[in-house]
Amino acid sequence: MTPSHPLGTAAREGARVVQVDAEVIRSAPAGIYQHLTLVAPGIAELARPGQFVAAAIGDEHSSMLLRRSFSIHRVSPQGAYGGTVEIVVAAHGPGTEQLLALPTGARVNLIGPLGRPFPVPQEPVACVLVGGGYGSAPLFWLADVLRERGCHVEIVLGAASRDRLFGVLEGRRSADGVTITTDDGSEGSKGWVSDVLPELITRTGASVIYGCGPMGMLRSLHEAAQEHGIVAQVAVEEAMACGIGICMTCVMPVRDATGTTKMVRSCVEGPVFRGDRVRWDAFVDGRCLVPDDALGAPEAGAR
Amino acid sequence: MTPSHPLGTAAREGARVVQVDAEVIRSAPAGIYQHLTLVAPGIAELARPGQFVAAAIGDEHSSMLLRRSFSIHRVSPQGAYGGTVEIVVAAHGPGTEQLLALPTGARVNLIGPLGRPFPVPQEPVACVLVGGGYGSAPLFWLADVLRERGCHVEIVLGAASRDRLFGVLEGRRSADGVTITTDDGSEGSKGWVSDVLPELITRTGASVIYGCGPMGMLRSLHEAAQEHGIVAQVAVEEAMACGIGICMTCVMPVRDATGTTKMVRSCVEGPVFRGDRVRWDAFVDGRCLVPDDALGAPEAGAR
Amino acid sequence: MVDLSVDLAGVPLPSPMMTASGCAANGREMHRFIDITELGAFVTKSVKAAPVSGRPTPRMAETDSGMLNSIGLQGPGVAAFVEEDLAWLHSIGARVVVSIAGGTASEFAAVARRVVRSPYASAVAAIEVNISCPNVANRGLVFACEPSGSHKVITLVREEVPRGIPILAKLSPDVTDITEIAAAVVKAGAHGLTMINTLLGVAIDPVRLRPHLAATTGGLSGPAVRPVAVRAIWQVSAAMREGRVPAVPIVGAGGVRTGADALELLAAGATAVQVGTAAFNDPTAPLRVGRELADALDALGVDRLADVVGIAHEGGLR
Amino acid sequence: MVDLSVDLAGVPLPSPMMTASGCAANGREMHRFIDITELGAFVTKSVKAAPVSGRPTPRMAETDSGMLNSIGLQGPGVAAFVEEDLAWLHSIGARVVVSIAGGTASEFAAVARRVVRSPYASAVAAIEVNISCPNVANRGLVFACEPSGSHKVITLVREEVPRGIPILAKLSPDVTDITEIAAAVVKAGAHGLTMINTLLGVAIDPVRLRPHLAATTGGLSGPAVRPVAVRAIWQVSAAMREGRVPAVPIVGAGGVRTGADALELLAAGATAVQVGTAAFNDPTAPLRVGRELADALDALGVDRLADVVGIAHEGGLR
Ligand SMILES: Cc1cc2nc3c(=O)[nH]c(=O)nc-3n(C[C@H](O)[C@H](O)[C@H](O)COP(=O)(O)OP(=O)(O)OC[C@H]3O[C@@H](n4cnc5c(N)ncnc54)[C@H](O)[C@@H]3O)c2cc1C
Ligand SMILES: Cc1cc2nc3c(=O)[nH]c(=O)nc-3n(C[C@H](O)[C@H](O)[C@H](O)COP(=O)(O)OP(=O)(O)OC[C@H]3O[C@@H](n4cnc5c(N)ncnc54)[C@H](O)[C@@H]3O)c2cc1C
Ligand SMILES: Cc1cc2nc3c(=O)[nH]c(=O)nc-3n(C[C@H](O)[C@H](O)[C@H](O)COP(=O)(O)O)c2cc1C
Ligand SMILES: Cc1cc2nc3c(=O)[nH]c(=O)nc-3n(C[C@H](O)[C@H](O)[C@H](O)COP(=O)(O)O)c2cc1C
Ligand code: FES
Ligand code: FES
């Protein structure tokens, strides 16, 4: 099937976001993941590490209406084909399965770059970048940016098993040091990233941790950061329907500068949040509750 | 996209119909149509001219649930790939558009052969075969079968314009004579197939007319046949949801041998009907009414 | 091996999988693709007392992940149904749920009588009462949209059907409060509920700009409506748990295409599952879905299907 | 060039295309993709008197050709809405339909008052009253499911809204007879109707076997429900033609993704068309559909959109 893709395209002046019919020019396996390179003029030029793209699945006859979000792995603003964007896709459900089966030449309607990027320190400090599974995808580009600014960069890659690690070689190229953990010990040290963090923070004197991966891991990064009196910048992955801020499905409770908890959209105010702002207590058993003290929360008991 | 196609397959003993995941091995344009060859083991071995196949569109995530029916153009029970089935697809709506864009190697869940074939005369009589547009698709195979039985075969191909004719060369190979009409005169004689029929019937002394094409054309074949005291066997094309007799959407009013009009399923009791059995009067303005005298019709006025 | 057997109001079925009325004709056609005796039960097309021609065509319109139909209960009438269809189903050993319809409550009762007194009654696993028919006596308003009409139909049918053959009332989702109708039919003696029938819908032909269906309105079915089916089952099942509706088994129907879909209906409270429109896409679906269901339960570590019926009301699998 | 302009209860709009409430936030986000001043009108997210946090997550589940949402009317409250959102919409020159909500009839009235008395009232093309909210005074039953509650809301809102700003009552399809609710709200003074809001649905997580949404039930939207939207518009429009409901314009909503879809709603009786869920798939959809609609009308040889409104009731195009 060659989808006819009559979805719109958009590139309004000053919007700093575009909607394009991107073309898959390379699709290659990477462990259990699929590494896709797409020609997506406009996105590459605007993007910064930590931002993401939202992909439509199929054409107007697809039964899947909602967009799928993917961290931007890398961009190349120039190149033989025009600007390209790379993403790393893990099979999850029907939408990701369709994407990873796309042949080169196929078209995907993409919106990006979306969300707030990882904030980059003004000073050349030491940083620890932690990626769980495909969560490492955006970190190598971030590492490059940090090292250009003179930061010392350590990367920690964790996963359940060896085949679920992404970017081990790339890590060695992009970072000053790479540490690997797997739950089953099939590569690196057996255990969780949180096991190796304290030593790494202490040894490098890191003043910021960047993380991307499952919620439980992000929480442990935040806790490790707090114990060492530093800040974690975490990129969350909440279920998103639109990715652009119009549906209100992707919210989570986050404190603002005044300490007030609000249900904020992780697609526009995130996906990167300061760990100490996130209301980790609200995430329970795969759901996220509205804290009783959140702005506009139902009166306790009235829920 | 490579559909995952978890639809079932079936080939029950004695059923004389199979459901297979067929593979497209050739897809080539033919005028404005697309000529598809599919490896569909089982179907080729069972099929006879006038029968059809019903194709599923996409996999379980397709928003298009209903099967699309296509006359079998030809079959080759043997061959390098196993039995193949050929169909000729005209772009109509989203389902046919998806089919005609399929690359070779794609899979299509097919059911066939379905419906009743064209009845073939016992004696070596003269026959006129009339196809409107892609309606000619099943006629060349029928012509071969008739000529094997010693029948004299004339083919009439009609269409709005030259690019909508299907099988002009094939007709010249398969028939004793080919007549072409186009509404705009861009090939053959300008006009309708019904203009050339009377002369042809008279000249060849035909005792049966076979037809496949739009309803209006089939009706005119029946009328021409009646005027000459012969029979028309027409393959109709009513909207079908399943093609296999379980949905009751494809019905039309047809007289049985005793003269009683019943709403019969054109997918199982047709698609080939004797012209003099069809209640042509019920087809009005793109709809088909239930004649007041049909079995089980609502009391007149109570509708 | 997962134990798929279920108890439907006293009738043991080896599998929860059924066809849906009107989506498998009366068996012969589907039997060319699957062995219908392997189903939990085969559900026949709703039959009325006399032959019915049904509606003019077009009778169907494809819609996104669904379809509209306006067949109009075309059928041979109960006498021919019993002699030709039920007899054949009986002969091959199928478990049959006979779906009955009528324009008046007494027509329903007459059809039921004819079926249960036939020589083939031993094949009848249950009677499904399709109360989503226009009530001739009430301006053609559908019985299922109104508690008192629904109550009356079930009451009269109940008088005709012997003990041992459960009566299933098939409900329409097109009501403000489906638990109200559920309560009415269970109180009238229904031993189970089938949910849901189609939703009323209209499609317009985008070229002619007139209704696509010759009958204007039709019934919407297919995966598009599954969330509505799951909701209806959820609501009625919750009302049963709260004692607002007497507890009886629910047969789920609406948009089931895969094993995961069937599991949704079961977890929401259904004991058995019908596959309707999906069979037009894939005639093997009623059995295929059962296999996929068994595989899904196996993967979840569940041994007995009965253990997941209504489990979503209890917080799900732990 | 097809003339797409329409008259919405006295308010001239250059195009029938609108966003749908809750499917375009309050404008800024979508304005990054399309110029929302080119729409017939921009419809804001339903706003209540005070800030609302909304429901826990997951708040959405994708379904076949649709989705369920349980946002729970998250919003900043009317004061912040007026100062931040309406002010901005006013500043860019958008025509705005302000959607209001409440837990009591007087909350609706208070929200309406605040909006129409604001300095930005000149941007308000209409007030859309989202009566598909739980009525605190009536066991949380949704206002739109019951004629008297709906009537009361519109009556009180009517008292607050000056002449020249039409009031649109937004109806729920989850009722036995939508024409009854339509009649109640028009009699209470609604100048138009928006149809339809979402259908109540449930999805079950196939692994956890518990409701996918943290809130259990959600609203079903998207192309899956379009046949229900067209049916609701058809029924109410037919009732208006028969004089059973006073004639007012209908704003169609429900499953519009393409120009052909919009044409379905218009031909069934809608004067304007909202695009909701499709915007999550394609944020340009509200304008793109308008272009496709113009092309479709052009191909049919229709010069004025107004000529096809309700044409399906008259046998369609000839
Ligand atoms: C900011 C962000 C970055 C992400 N980056 C990556 C990445 O680099 N590589 C990768 O493989 N995956 C990434 N994900 C997760 C990815 O979006 C989901 O795996 C994907 O949407 C699942 O779609 P599906 O059709 O396969 O599954 P389904 O479960 O069928 O999806 C159903 C619906 O739920 C939504 N959904 C389900 N899971 C998620 C999820 N985890 N996050 C967001 N939406 C979800 C989908 O968008 C869809 O609308 C990211 C998610 C977010 C929010
Ligand atoms: C016995 C038979 C033989 C046919 N042979 C051929 C052939 O050889 N080549 C060819 O190009 N077409 C043939 N057709 C017509 C073909 O089936 C339709 O063009 C096709 O189904 C349209 O699908 P769509 O998705 O493109 O259009 P849509 O209009 O979107 O289809 C929507 C729905 O309506 C049904 N439908 C619409 N038009 C028809 C129709 N004319 N006949 C049956 N169902 C319809 C489709 O099955 C589908 O369920 C045949 C039809 C029948 C019944
Ligand atoms: C073509 C068609 C015919 C139907 N006929 C009947 C019928 O005669 N009696 C009945 O109770 N339900 C009938 N139904 C409704 C189905 O039995 C079922 O309740 C509904 O379609 C929802 O299930 P599905 O989504 O799996 O199809 C019919 C449905 C379709 C699509
Ligand atoms: C995420 C979401 C949020 C919605 N919020 C509102 C709302 O606040 N007020 C309202 O009246 N309708 C709301 N709706 C309903 C839509 O406005 C619309 O009536 C419905 O979704 C059907 O149209 P669609 O199929 O085009 O989405 C919401 C719908 C969705 C999907
Ligand atoms: S995903 Fe839609 S608002 Fe964030
Ligand atoms: S197409 Fe289903 S019965 Fe003929």
Coordinates of N, CA and C in Angstrom, one line a residue, chain A residues 1-4 59-64 94 97-98 101-103 106, chain B residues 1-4 59-64 94 97-98 101-103 106:
Chain A
M1 N 0.8 -1.2 0.0 CA 0.0 0.0 0.0 C 0.9 1.3 0.0
T2 N 0.5 2.2 -0.9 CA 1.2 3.5 -0.9 C 0.1 4.5 -0.4
P3 N 0.2 4.9 0.9 CA -0.9 5.7 1.4 C -1.0 7.0 0.6
S4 N -2.2 7.4 0.3 CA -2.4 8.6 -0.5 C -2.1 9.9 0.3
D59 N -3.0 6.8 6.1 CA -3.7 7.9 5.4 C -5.1 8.0 6.0
E60 N -6.0 8.7 5.3 CA -7.3 9.0 5.9 C -8.2 7.8 6.0
H61 N -7.7 6.6 5.5 CA -8.5 5.4 5.7 C -8.0 4.5 6.8
S62 N -6.9 5.0 7.5 CA -6.4 4.3 8.6 C -7.4 4.3 9.8
S63 N -7.5 3.2 10.5 CA -8.4 3.2 11.7 C -7.7 3.8 12.9
M64 N -6.4 4.1 12.7 CA -5.7 4.7 13.8 C -5.5 6.2 13.6
P94 N -0.1 -1.5 17.4 CA -0.3 -1.5 16.0 C 0.4 -0.3 15.3
E97 N 4.1 -0.8 15.0 CA 4.4 -1.9 14.1 C 4.2 -1.5 12.7
Q98 N 3.3 -0.6 12.4 CA 3.2 -0.1 11.0 C 4.4 0.7 10.6
A101 N 7.5 -1.3 9.9 CA 7.5 -2.1 8.7 C 7.5 -1.2 7.4
L102 N 7.6 0.1 7.5 CA 7.6 0.9 6.3 C 8.8 0.7 5.5
P103 N 8.6 0.5 4.2 CA 9.7 0.4 3.2 C 10.3 1.8 3.0
A106 N 8.4 5.2 1.6 CA 7.1 5.4 2.1 C 7.0 6.8 2.7
Chain B
M1 N 3.7 -0.2 3.8 CA 3.1 -1.1 4.8 C 3.0 -2.5 4.3
T2 N 3.4 -3.4 5.1 CA 3.2 -4.9 4.9 C 2.2 -5.3 5.8
P3 N 0.9 -5.5 5.4 CA -0.1 -5.8 6.3 C 0.2 -7.1 7.0
S4 N -0.1 -7.2 8.3 CA 0.2 -8.4 9.0 C -0.8 -9.5 8.7
D59 N -5.3 -5.2 6.7 CA -5.3 -6.2 7.8 C -6.3 -5.8 8.8
E60 N -6.2 -6.3 10.1 CA -7.2 -6.1 11.1 C -7.2 -4.6 11.5
H61 N -6.3 -3.8 11.1 CA -6.4 -2.4 11.5 C -6.9 -1.5 10.4
S62 N -7.4 -2.1 9.3 CA -8.0 -1.3 8.2 C -9.3 -0.9 8.7
S63 N -9.7 0.4 8.3 CA -11.0 0.9 8.6 C -12.1 0.3 7.6
M64 N -11.6 -0.4 6.6 CA -12.5 -0.9 5.6 C -12.8 -2.4 5.9
P94 N -12.1 4.0 -2.1 CA -10.9 3.7 -1.3 C -10.4 2.3 -1.4
E97 N -8.9 1.5 -4.7 CA -7.6 2.3 -4.8 C -6.5 1.6 -4.1
Q98 N -6.8 1.1 -2.9 CA -5.7 0.4 -2.2 C -5.3 -0.8 -3.0
A101 N -3.0 -0.1 -5.9 CA -1.7 0.4 -5.6 C -0.8 -0.6 -4.9
L102 N -1.3 -1.9 -4.8 CA -0.5 -2.9 -4.1 C 0.8 -3.2 -4.9
P103 N 1.9 -3.3 -4.3 CA 3.1 -3.7 -5.0 C 3.2 -5.2 -5.1
A106 N 2.8 -8.1 -2.2 CA 1.8 -7.8 -1.2 C 0.8 -9.0 -1.1

